[in-house]
Each structure stands twice: as C-alpha cells, then as structure tokens.
Coordinates of C-alpha atoms in Angstrom, one line a residue:
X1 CA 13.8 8.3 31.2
X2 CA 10.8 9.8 29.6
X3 CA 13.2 10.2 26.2
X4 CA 13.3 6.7 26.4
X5 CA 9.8 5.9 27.1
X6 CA 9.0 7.7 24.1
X7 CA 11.5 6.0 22.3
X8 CA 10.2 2.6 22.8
X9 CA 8.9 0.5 19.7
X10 CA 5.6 -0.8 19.8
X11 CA 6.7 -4.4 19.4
X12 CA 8.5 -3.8 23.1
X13 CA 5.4 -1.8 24.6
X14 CA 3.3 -5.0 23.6
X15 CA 5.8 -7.3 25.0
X16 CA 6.4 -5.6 28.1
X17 CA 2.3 -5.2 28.4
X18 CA 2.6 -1.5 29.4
X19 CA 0.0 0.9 28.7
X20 CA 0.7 5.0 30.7
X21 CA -3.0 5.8 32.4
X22 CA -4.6 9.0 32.1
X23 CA -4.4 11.5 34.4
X24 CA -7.6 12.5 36.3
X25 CA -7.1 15.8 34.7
X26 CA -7.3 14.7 31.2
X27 CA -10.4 12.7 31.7
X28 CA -13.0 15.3 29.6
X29 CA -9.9 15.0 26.9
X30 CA -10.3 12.2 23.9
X31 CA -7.0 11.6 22.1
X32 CA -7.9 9.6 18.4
X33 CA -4.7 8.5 16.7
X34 CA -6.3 7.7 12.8
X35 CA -4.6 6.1 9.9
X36 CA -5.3 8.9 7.6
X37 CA -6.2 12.3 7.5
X38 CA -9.0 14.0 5.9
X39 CA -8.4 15.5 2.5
X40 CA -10.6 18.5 3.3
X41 CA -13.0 19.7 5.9
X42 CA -15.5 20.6 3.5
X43 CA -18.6 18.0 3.9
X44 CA -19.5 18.0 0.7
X45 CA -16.2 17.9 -1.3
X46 CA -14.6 14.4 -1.3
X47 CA -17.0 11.5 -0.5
X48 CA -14.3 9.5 1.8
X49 CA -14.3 7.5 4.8
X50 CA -12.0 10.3 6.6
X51 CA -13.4 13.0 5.3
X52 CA -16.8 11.3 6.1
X53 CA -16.2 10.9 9.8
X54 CA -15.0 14.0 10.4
X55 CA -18.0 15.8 8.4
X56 CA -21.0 13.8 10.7
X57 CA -19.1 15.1 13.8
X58 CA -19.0 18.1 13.0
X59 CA -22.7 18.1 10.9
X60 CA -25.2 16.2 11.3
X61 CA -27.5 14.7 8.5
X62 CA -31.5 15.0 8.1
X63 CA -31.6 10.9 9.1
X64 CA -28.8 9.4 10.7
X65 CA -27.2 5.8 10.7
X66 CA -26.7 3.4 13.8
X67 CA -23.4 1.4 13.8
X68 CA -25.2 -1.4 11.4
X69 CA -26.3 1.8 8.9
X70 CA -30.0 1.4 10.0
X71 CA -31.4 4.7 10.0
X72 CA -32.8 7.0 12.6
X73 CA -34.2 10.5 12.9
X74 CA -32.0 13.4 12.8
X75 CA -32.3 16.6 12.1
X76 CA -35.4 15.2 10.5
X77 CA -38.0 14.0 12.6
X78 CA -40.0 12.0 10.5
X79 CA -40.5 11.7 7.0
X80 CA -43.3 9.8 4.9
X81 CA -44.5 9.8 1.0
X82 CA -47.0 12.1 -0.6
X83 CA -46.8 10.3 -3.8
X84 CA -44.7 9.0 -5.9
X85 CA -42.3 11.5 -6.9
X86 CA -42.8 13.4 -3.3
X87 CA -40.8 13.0 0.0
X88 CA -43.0 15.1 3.4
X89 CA -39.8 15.4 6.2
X90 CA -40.9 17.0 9.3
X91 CA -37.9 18.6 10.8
X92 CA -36.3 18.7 14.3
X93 CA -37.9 22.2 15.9
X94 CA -35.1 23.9 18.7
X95 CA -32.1 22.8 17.1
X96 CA -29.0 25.3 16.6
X97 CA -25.9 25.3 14.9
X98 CA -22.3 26.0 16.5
X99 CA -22.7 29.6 16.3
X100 CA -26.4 30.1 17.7
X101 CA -27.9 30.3 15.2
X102 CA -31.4 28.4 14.2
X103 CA -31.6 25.9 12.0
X104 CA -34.5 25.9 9.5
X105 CA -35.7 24.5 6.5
X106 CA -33.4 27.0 4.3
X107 CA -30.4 25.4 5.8
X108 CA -32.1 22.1 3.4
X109 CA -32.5 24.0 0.3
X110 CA -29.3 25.2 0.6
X111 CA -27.5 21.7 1.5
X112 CA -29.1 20.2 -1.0
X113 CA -28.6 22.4 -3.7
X114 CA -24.4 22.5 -2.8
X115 CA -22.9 19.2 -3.8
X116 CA -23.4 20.0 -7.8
X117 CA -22.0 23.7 -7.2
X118 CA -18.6 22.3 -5.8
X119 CA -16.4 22.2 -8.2
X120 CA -13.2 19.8 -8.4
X121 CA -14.9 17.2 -6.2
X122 CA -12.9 13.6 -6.5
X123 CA -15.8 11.9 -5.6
X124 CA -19.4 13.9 -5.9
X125 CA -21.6 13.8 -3.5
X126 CA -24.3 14.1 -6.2
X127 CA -24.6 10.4 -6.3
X128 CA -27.1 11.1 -3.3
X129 CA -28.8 14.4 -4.9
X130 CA -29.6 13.5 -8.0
X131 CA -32.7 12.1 -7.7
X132 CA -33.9 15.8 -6.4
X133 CA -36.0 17.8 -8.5
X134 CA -37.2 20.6 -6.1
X135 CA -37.1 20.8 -2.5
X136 CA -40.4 22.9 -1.5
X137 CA -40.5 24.7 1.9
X138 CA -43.7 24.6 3.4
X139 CA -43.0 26.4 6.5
X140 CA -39.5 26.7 8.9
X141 CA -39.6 23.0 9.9
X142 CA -41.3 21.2 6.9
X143 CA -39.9 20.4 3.2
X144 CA -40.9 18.6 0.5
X145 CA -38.2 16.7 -1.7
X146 CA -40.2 16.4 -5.6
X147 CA -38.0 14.3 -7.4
X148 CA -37.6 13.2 -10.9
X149 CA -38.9 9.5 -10.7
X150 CA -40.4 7.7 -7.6
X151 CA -36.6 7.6 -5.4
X152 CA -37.2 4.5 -2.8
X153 CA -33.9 5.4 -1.6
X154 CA -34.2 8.9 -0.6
X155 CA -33.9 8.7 2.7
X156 CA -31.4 6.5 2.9
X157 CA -29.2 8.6 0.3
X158 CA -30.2 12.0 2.6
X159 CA -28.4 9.7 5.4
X160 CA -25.6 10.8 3.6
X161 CA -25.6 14.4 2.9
X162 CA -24.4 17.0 5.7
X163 CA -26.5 20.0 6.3
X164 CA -25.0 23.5 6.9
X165 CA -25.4 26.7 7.8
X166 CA -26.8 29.0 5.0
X167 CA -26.2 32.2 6.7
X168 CA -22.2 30.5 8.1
X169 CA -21.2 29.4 4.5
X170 CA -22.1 32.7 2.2
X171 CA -24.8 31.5 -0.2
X172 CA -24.3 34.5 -2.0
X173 CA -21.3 32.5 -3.5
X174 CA -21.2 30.0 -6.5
X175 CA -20.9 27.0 -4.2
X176 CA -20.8 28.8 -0.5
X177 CA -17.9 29.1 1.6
X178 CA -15.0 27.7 -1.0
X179 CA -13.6 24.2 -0.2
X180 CA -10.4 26.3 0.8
X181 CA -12.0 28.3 3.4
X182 CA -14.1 25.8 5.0
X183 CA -10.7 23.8 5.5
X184 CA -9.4 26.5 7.2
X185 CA -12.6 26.8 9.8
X186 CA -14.3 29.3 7.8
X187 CA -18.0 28.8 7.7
X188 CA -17.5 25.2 9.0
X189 CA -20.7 25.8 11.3
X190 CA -22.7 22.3 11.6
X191 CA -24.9 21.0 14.4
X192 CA -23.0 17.9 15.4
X193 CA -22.0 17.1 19.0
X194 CA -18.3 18.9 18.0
X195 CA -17.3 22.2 16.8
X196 CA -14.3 23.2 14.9
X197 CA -11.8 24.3 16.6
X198 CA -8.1 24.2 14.5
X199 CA -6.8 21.8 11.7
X200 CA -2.4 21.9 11.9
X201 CA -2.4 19.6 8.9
X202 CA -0.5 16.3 9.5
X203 CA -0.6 17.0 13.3
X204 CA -4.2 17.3 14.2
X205 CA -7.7 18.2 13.9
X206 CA -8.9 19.6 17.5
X207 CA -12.4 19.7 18.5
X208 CA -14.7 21.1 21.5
X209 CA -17.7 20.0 22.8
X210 CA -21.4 21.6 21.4
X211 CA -22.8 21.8 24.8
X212 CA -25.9 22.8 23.2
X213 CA -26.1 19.2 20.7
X214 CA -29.8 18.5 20.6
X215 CA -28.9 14.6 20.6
X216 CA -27.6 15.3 24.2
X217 CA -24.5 16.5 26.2
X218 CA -21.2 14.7 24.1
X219 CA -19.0 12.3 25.6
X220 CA -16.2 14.3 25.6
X221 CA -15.6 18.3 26.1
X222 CA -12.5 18.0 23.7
X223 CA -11.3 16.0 21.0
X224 CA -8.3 15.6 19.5
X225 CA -7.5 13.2 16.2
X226 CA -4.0 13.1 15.6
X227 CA -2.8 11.6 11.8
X228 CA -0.6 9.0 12.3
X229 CA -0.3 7.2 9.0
X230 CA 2.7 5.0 10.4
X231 CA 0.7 1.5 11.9
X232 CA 3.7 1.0 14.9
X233 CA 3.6 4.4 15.6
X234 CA -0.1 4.1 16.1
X235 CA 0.5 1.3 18.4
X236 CA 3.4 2.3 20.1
X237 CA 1.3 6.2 21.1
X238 CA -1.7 4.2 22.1
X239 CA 0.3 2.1 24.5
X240 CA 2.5 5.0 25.7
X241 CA -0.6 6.9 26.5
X242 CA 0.1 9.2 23.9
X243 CA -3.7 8.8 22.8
X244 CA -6.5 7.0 24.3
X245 CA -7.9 5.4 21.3
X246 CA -6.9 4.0 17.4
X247 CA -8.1 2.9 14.5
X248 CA -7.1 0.4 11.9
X249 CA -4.6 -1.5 14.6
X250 CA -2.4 -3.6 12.3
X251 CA -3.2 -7.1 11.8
X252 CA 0.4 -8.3 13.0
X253 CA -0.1 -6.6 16.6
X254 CA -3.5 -7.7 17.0
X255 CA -2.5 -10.8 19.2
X256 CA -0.2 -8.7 21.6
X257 CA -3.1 -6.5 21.9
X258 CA -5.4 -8.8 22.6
X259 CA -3.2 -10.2 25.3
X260 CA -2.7 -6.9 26.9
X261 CA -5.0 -6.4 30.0
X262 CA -4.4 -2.6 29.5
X263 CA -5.9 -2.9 26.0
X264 CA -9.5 -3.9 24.4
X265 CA -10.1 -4.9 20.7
X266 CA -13.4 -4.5 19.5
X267 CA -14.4 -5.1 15.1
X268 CA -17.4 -5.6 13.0
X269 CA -17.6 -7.2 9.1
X270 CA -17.7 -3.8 7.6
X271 CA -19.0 -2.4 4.2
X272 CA -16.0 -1.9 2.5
X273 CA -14.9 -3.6 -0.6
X274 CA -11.2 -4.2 -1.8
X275 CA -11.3 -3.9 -5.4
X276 CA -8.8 -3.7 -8.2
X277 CA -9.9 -1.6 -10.8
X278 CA -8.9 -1.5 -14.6
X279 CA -8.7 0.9 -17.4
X280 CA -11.0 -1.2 -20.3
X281 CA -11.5 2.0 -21.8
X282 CA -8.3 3.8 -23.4
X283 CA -6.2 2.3 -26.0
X284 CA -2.8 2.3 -25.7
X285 CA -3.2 2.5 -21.8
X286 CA -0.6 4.6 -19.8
X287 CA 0.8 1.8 -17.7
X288 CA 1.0 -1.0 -20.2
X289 CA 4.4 -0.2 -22.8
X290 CA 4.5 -3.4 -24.2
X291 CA 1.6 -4.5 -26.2
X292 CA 2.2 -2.9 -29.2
X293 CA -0.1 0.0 -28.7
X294 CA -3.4 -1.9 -27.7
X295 CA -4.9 -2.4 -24.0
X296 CA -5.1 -6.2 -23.3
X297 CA -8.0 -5.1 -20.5
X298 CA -10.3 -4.1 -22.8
X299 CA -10.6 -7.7 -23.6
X300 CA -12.6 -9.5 -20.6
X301 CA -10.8 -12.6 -20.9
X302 CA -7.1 -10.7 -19.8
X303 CA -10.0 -9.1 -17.4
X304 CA -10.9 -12.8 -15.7
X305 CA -7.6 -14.0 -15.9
X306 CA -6.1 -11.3 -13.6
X307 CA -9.1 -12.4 -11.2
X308 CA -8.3 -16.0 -11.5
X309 CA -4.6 -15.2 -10.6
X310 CA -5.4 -14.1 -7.5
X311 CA -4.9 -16.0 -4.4
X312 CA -7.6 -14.1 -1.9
X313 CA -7.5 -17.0 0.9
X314 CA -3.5 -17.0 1.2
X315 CA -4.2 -13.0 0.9
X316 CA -6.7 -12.6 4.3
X317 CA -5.1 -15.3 6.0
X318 CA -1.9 -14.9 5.5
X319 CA -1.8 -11.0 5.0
X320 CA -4.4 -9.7 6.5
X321 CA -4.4 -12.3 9.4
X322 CA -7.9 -12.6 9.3
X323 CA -9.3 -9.0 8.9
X324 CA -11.1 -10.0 5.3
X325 CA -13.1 -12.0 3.9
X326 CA -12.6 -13.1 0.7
X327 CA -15.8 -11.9 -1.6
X328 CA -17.6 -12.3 -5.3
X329 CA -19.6 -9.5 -4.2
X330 CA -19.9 -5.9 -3.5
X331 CA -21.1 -6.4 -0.4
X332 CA -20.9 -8.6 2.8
X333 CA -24.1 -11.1 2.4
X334 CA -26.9 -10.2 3.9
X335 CA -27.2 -6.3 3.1
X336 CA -30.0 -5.8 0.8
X337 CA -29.0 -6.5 -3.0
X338 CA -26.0 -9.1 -2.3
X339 CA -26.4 -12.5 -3.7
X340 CA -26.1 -15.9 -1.1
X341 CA -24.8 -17.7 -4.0
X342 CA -21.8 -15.5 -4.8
X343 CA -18.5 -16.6 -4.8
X344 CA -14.7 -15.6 -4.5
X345 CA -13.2 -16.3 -8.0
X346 CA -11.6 -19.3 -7.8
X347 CA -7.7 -19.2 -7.7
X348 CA -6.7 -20.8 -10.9
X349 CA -3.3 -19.7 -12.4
X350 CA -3.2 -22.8 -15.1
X351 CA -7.0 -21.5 -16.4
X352 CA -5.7 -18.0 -15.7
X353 CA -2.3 -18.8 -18.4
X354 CA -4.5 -19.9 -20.9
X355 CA -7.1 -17.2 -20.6
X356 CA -4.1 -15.2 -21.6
X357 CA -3.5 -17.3 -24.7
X358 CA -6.7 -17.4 -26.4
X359 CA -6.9 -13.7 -25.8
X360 CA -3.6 -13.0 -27.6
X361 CA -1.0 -12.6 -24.8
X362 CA 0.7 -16.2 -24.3
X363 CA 3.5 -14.4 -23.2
X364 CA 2.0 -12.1 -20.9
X365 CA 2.8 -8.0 -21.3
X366 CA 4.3 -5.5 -18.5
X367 CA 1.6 -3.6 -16.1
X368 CA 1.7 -1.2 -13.3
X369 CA -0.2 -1.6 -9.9
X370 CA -1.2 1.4 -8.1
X371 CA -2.3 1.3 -4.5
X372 CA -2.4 3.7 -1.3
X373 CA 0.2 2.6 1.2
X374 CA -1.3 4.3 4.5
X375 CA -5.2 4.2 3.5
X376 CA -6.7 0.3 3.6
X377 CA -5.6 -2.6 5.9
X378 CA -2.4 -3.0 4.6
X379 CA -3.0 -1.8 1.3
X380 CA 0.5 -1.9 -0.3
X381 CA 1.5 -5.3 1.3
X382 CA -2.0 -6.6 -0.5
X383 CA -0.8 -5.3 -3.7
X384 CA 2.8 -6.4 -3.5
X385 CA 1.0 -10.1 -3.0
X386 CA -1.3 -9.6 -5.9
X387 CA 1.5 -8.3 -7.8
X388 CA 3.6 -11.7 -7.3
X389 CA 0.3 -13.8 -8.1
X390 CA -0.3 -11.7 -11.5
X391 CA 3.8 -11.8 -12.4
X392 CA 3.4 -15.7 -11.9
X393 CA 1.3 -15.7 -15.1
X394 CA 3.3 -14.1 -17.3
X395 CA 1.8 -10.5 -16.3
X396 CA 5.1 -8.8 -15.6
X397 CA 4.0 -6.6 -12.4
X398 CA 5.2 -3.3 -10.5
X399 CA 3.8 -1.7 -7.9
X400 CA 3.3 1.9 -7.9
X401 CA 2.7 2.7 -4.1
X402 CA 2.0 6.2 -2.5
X403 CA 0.6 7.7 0.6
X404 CA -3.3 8.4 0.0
X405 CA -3.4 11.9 -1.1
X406 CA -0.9 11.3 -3.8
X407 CA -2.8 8.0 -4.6
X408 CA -5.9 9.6 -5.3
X409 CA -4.8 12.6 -6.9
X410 CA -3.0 10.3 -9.7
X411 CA -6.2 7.7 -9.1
X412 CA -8.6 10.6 -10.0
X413 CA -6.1 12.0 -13.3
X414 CA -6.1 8.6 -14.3
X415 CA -2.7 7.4 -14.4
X416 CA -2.7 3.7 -13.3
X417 CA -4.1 1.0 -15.8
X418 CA -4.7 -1.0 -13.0
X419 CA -4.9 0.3 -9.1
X420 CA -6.0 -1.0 -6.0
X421 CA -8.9 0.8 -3.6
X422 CA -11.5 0.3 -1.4
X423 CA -15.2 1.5 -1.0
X424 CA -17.0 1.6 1.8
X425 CA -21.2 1.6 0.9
X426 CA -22.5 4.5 2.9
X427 CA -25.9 3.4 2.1
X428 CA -25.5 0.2 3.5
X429 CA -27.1 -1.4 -0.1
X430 CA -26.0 -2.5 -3.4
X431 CA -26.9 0.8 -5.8
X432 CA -24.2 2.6 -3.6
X433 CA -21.7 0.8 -4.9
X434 CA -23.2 -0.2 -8.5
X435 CA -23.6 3.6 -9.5
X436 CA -20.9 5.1 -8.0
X437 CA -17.8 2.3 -9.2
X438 CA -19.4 0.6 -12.4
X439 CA -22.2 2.8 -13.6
X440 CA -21.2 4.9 -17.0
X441 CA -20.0 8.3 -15.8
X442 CA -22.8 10.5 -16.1
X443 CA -22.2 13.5 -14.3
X444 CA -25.8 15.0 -14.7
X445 CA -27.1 11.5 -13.4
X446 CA -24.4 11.0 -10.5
X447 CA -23.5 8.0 -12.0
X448 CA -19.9 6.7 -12.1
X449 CA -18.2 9.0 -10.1
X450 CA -15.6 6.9 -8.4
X451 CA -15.2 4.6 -12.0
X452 CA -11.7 5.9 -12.8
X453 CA -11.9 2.5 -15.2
X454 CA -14.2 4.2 -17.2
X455 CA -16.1 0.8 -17.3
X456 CA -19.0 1.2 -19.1
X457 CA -22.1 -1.1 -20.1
X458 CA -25.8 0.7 -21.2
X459 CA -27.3 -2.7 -19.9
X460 CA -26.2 -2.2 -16.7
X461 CA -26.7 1.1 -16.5
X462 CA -30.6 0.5 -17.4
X463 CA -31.1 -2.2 -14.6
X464 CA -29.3 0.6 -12.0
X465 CA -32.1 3.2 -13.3
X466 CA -34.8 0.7 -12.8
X467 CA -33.6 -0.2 -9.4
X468 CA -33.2 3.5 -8.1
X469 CA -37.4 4.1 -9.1
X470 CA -38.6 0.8 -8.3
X471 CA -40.5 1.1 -5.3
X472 CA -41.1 -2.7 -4.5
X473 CA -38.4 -3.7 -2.2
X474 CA -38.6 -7.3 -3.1
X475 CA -38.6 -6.2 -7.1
X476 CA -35.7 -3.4 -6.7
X477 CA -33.3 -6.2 -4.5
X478 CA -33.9 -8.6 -7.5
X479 CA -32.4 -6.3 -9.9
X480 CA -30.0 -4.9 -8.1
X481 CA -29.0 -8.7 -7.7
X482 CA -29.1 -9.0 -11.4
X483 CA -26.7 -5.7 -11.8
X484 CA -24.3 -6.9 -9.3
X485 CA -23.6 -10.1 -11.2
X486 CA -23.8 -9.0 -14.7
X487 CA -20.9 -6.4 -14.1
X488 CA -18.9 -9.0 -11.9
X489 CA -19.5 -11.5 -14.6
X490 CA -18.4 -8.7 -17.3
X491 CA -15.2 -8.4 -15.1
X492 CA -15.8 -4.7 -14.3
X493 CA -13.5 -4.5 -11.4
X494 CA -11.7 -7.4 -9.3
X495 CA -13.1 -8.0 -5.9
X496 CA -10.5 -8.9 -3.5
X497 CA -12.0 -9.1 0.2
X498 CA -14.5 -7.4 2.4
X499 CA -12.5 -5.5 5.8
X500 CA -13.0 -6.8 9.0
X501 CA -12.7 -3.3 11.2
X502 CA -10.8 -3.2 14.3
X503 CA -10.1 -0.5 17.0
X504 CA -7.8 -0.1 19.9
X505 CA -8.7 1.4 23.0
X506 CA -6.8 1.7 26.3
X507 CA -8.4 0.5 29.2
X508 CA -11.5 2.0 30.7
X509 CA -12.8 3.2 27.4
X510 CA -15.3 1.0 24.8
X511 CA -16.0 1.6 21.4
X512 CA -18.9 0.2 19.3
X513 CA -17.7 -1.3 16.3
X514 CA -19.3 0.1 13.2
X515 CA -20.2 -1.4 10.0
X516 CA -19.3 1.7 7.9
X517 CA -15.5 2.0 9.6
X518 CA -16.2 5.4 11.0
X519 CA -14.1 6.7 14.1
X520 CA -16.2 8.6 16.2
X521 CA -15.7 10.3 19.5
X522 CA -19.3 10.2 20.5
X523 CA -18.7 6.6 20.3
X524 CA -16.4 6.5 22.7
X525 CA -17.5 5.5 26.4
X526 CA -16.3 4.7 29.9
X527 CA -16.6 1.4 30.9

C-alpha cells in the first residue's frame, strides 16, 4: 500500500483531496520541496534567486528586507550620512556567527571587499559594491562606507550583500574560502537563523537551527529543501506529505489546490521580469545561419518587430493561467522608478511583417530561442508560445530548452542570439535592473553584468550614473523613469510579463508571500 501511495500522480492526490499529516514527532522538522537548486553555496558568487535565498538563511545582511523589500536593521543598527560621499552604520553589538565566534566590524571590511575577488562569478555581486571607496573602522561596532560619488542607494544595495566570517573563510586567501569549498560547508559560517549542515546535490540542502540567532529563536530546529525541478512531482510530495511546503506550484494545479481543504495558496505581484534578450552586438550571430552573415537584431526595427509578435495576454492567461502580468516595464508600477504610463507592446503581427520588410528581411531568417525549462513559471511552455508567435511572421523559430544550470552556463558563454530569462530586482527599484541587464558591461563600474546581449548605449549609461549619485529622490526617480524608457524604446530587451508568486503549504502551516520570490523557512508559521 505505501508503494502505491507513493506512486500516485499529483493529478489523483488533487482529485481525491488527500494530503498525509505530520506526525507529532516531526513537528520541529520543515520539509521545502523548491523548483531549483542553488548553483553554489557561496553568498557572493552567483547573484540568483536560489542561490539568494539560501545565502540570507544562512547570512544575514547589514539591513534587511521585509516581504515588500522595505528595509530594516540588521546586523546594522542604524545608519545615517556624514556627507556626501560618507555612510556612519552603527552595528548590532552581541551578535555571533554559527561557530561562536563575534562578529565585528572586520567581518564588513572583509565582506565588502569579496565580491570583486571572486573570480568566475555569472552574475557579480559588484553591482552593489561599486559605489565603495573605503570602508573605515572606527571601532568594533562602527564603519564608515567613503564612496566614490554621493550613493543614495547604499543601503539599499548593502541589503544585498551577505556578511561572513573573516576568521571562517581564510582571508589570507585571494578571495577567502574558494567558491568550491564554501559549497562543500567549508567556511560557510554566517549569522542567519540556520547553519549549514550537508548539501547531497540534487537531493537536498539540510539545515539546523542557530539557537543563538540575535533576531530570535527560528521557527524550525531543522530544515530541509529538497530540489525537485519536476512541477507534479512537487505537487504530488506536498500532497503525500512528503514535504510540508513548495514553491512555484504550477499554474495548471492551482485550482485543485485551492479546492483542497488540506492545502493553502498564498502569492504576491513579485519583482521579477520575463524578458527576452537579444544579441545586437555580434555580426554574424551564432544562432542566426541564414542571413548571409549579418545579425538582423542589430537593427531595432527586426528588434520591435519580435516585440510586436508577441501575444503577452493569450501568454498569462492562457499559459500562465493568470500568474503574470503583461508589462512595458521593468518593474510592477508602483516601485520607485516605474512609469504609470507604460504599456505592454501591442500585439501586432501585420505592423510586425512589415517591420521586417523595411528592415530587409520580407522573408523572415531562421533563429534559435533559448530558455530554462525548470527555472521560471513555465519557462519553456512560454517560449514554445513565443516561438509559434515569432514563426508566424516569417521568423523561422526553435527552441533550445535546458534545465537551468545548463541554461546559464551556455547563457553566460553566450551561445543563444536570442534567450529567454527572468530578473528578479533585489533592490526593489529601477537602477537594479537598468545597470545590471542594459547598462554597457563595465566590469570596474558593475555595470552590465547580467547583459549577455551586450546591448550597449553611452546615453543610457550617462542617465544610470546620474541616477546612482543623485541624491534628490524625486530628481533620481525622474531619470531613472527617463532610462527605463529610452532603452525599452531602443528595444534593448523584450519584456514579456511580471510573475505573480505562489506557494503551497499543507494545512496548519502559513507563509507570507514575498515580493522578491524568496522561500524562506523563517517564514514559515503555525497557524
């Protein structure tokens, strides 16, 4: 009987409304089946929305973010301006990492100073140093960021950078503990509400509870997150009992869930962006044999034309059964920079066809489409649909679709002309997303490090700069309104839709929704 229990597809489970309680025994015990696993435990290595939520469990940051990314003290106290150019943080006295050890203003330098050490990163976390010209310690719980230009955003980009142990993670070395060994456990000392326990890659990531968290005693004594990239399988372990919570429940079983006393649903609009990205920048392009050498998306004609193609409406409706919203933006309107007046691109394949024309391809050329398959809200099934739309234009298309460490890996090499991602704005504003998918890649600067287009426009770039030191909030939302639209207009990348977030939880447990899609066990609560 239990062979068969196991056995049971989640389509039945839902149907036959069944959902296994937890033992009394397992009640200190949090089981997380996610949709995709981390592709290191190093917090400072790949700036992703798994590796992200794994890193601020285990770490904590000098300010924090609430579920609607408003920030709150941390490790840091308080903070205030000095000046222009200097940032006074007054940090949290008492507080000691997973191995006992206290945590001082050293542990600052030395987080600080890390992200531009680690080499190989896929996506820097630099973006959110860079601004950083000194940090000055002024005693054991006080430090002074100097940086370059005034930085409005500093402690909103500090909300993003995990702090570590100096003494755990060998300073002694180029970038400390190597990305390697902090995968393994090595070093991988933070003062989050969990410590490390194991990693068993593509099985699970085990955690205990810090009984000593300054923020308070955790939820949960142990954690478990299980990878389970399969959506029914997902499903199908929540309702067995298999695990007490998921994430990213599939559109298609939201209904049954919903019906299911044994379950409860809970979402928020989120800060992630579904965007198709382009290469305007080589000539001949890899995934584009026949156009006689040239790239048709270096012209921003072919550029609108693939945006006008696109259905978005029959996309969230229809595919992602009403978890998107189909955007013109970056952003979800209101977070600060987003524009009221933008729109979705208007499906037009007639004005699309003759876009094509005038730009030289009448006939249309071949292009291939990459896209994750097990990292977005069905990602591949959104790309297959796009793919359709594009080949009904005359753009011949093929999807190229793998699971999400292959993705990125070939993302990050560039070898799509054309691939499909998301990015979730960990800062909760416009710049995020401005200088890390369509600003120039400038290493030095920070800029550009997810822009595997290589799109590329000085103008823009200027207004970002003048954004990131303008103090004036009113002034530094105006242009970061103005940089938004003149790379949209310019075609830089395709916005698709904006994720709505949903989670699955078995009866007796909550979980508050968050804006920036993170799965966290301290976020999970008895009802």
């Amino acid at each position: 009987m239990m062979m068969r229990w196991k056995t049971l597809t989640a389509a039945a489970l839902l149907s036959a409304g069944m959902l296994a309680v937890a033992l009394p025994g397992q009640a200190q015990e949090l089981k997380i089946g996610i949709s995709t696993e981390p592709s290191a435990l190093d917090p400072h290595y790949h700036n992703l929305g798994p590796n992200n939520q794994m890193a601020f469990t285990i770490f904590d940051t000098l300010i924090l973010q609430d579920d609607k990314q408003k920030l709150v003290p941390g490790l840091a106290e308080s903070w205030k301006t000095i000046d222009d150019t200097t940032w006074e943080f007054k940090l949290r006295k008492g507080v000691k990492f997973h191995d006992g050890s206290p945590f001082t203003a050293a542990d600052v330098v030395f987080s600080l100073a890390r992200p531009a050490k680690v080499p190989n990163s896929p996506s820097p976390f630099t973006l959110f140093t860079r601004s950083v010209a000194e940090v000055k310690v002024i005693d054991d719980h006080t430090v002074q960021f100097i940086t370059k230009a005034p930085a409005p955003l500093l402690p909103t980009d500090l909300s993003r950078v995990a702090i570590m142990s100096s003494k755990a993670a060998k300073p002694d070395v180029a970038e400390g503990m190597t990305t390697e060994a902090l995968s393994k456990g090595e070093g991988l000392i933070g003062t989050g509400p969990y410590k490390f326990v194991e990693w068993t890659r593509g099985n699970r990531i085990v955690l205990e509870a810090n009984k000593d968290y300054w923020g308070g005693k955790p939820s949960w004594e142990r954690v478990i997150y299980r990878p389970m990239s399969n959506d029914a399988a997902r499903v199908a372990a929540l309702l067995a009992g298999d695990v007490d919570m998921i994430e990213n429940p599939p559109p298609a079983d939201l209904k049954k869930l919903r019906e299911n006393p044994n379950v409860k649903i809970s979402q928020a609009v989120s800060n992630r962006l579904i965007y198709i990205h382009l290469d305007s920048f080589t000539e001949p392009t890899v995934g584009i044999p026949d156009a006689n050498g040239k790239n048709p998306l270096k012209d921003v004609r072919v550029r609108k034309a693939l945006s006008m193609a696109i259905n978005r409406e029959a996309i969230t409706s229809r595919i992602m059964e009403g978890l998107g919203q189909p955007t013109g933006d970056f952003l979800p309107y209101p977070m600060f920079g987003t524009r009221q007046d933008a729109k979705p691109e208007k499906y037009d394949p007639d004005a699309a066809k003759k876009l094509l024309a005038e730009a030289g391809y009448p006939n249309g050329f071949s292009i291939t489409l990459g896209t994750p398959n097990n990292r977005y809200i069905n990602d591949a099934e959104v790309a297959q649909a796009v793919a359709s739309q594009w080949t009904r234009i005359g753009v011949k298309t093929k999807v190229e679709a793998s699971t999400a460490t292959v993705f990125f890996k070939n993302r990050d090499a560039f070898a799509y002309s054309a691939y499909l991602a998301g990015w979730g704005a960990g800062t909760g504003e416009m710049s995020d997303p401005l200088r890390s998918l369509v600003a120039t890649p400038i290493k030095e600067k920070g800029f550009g490090g997810t822009n595997k287009g290589r799109y590329s426009n000085p103008q823009l770039d200027a207004i970002i700069e003048q954004a990131l030191g303008t103090v004036d909030d009113a002034k530094r939302e105006a242009l970061l309104q103005q940089g938004s639209k003149m790379a949209l207009d310019d075609q830089a990348l395709i916005p698709l839709h904006i994720e709505v977030t949903p989670w699955a939880t078995r009866k007796g447990l909550s979980y508050k929704a968050r804006a920036d899609q993170y799965t966290y066990a301290n976020g999970v609560t008895r009802d």
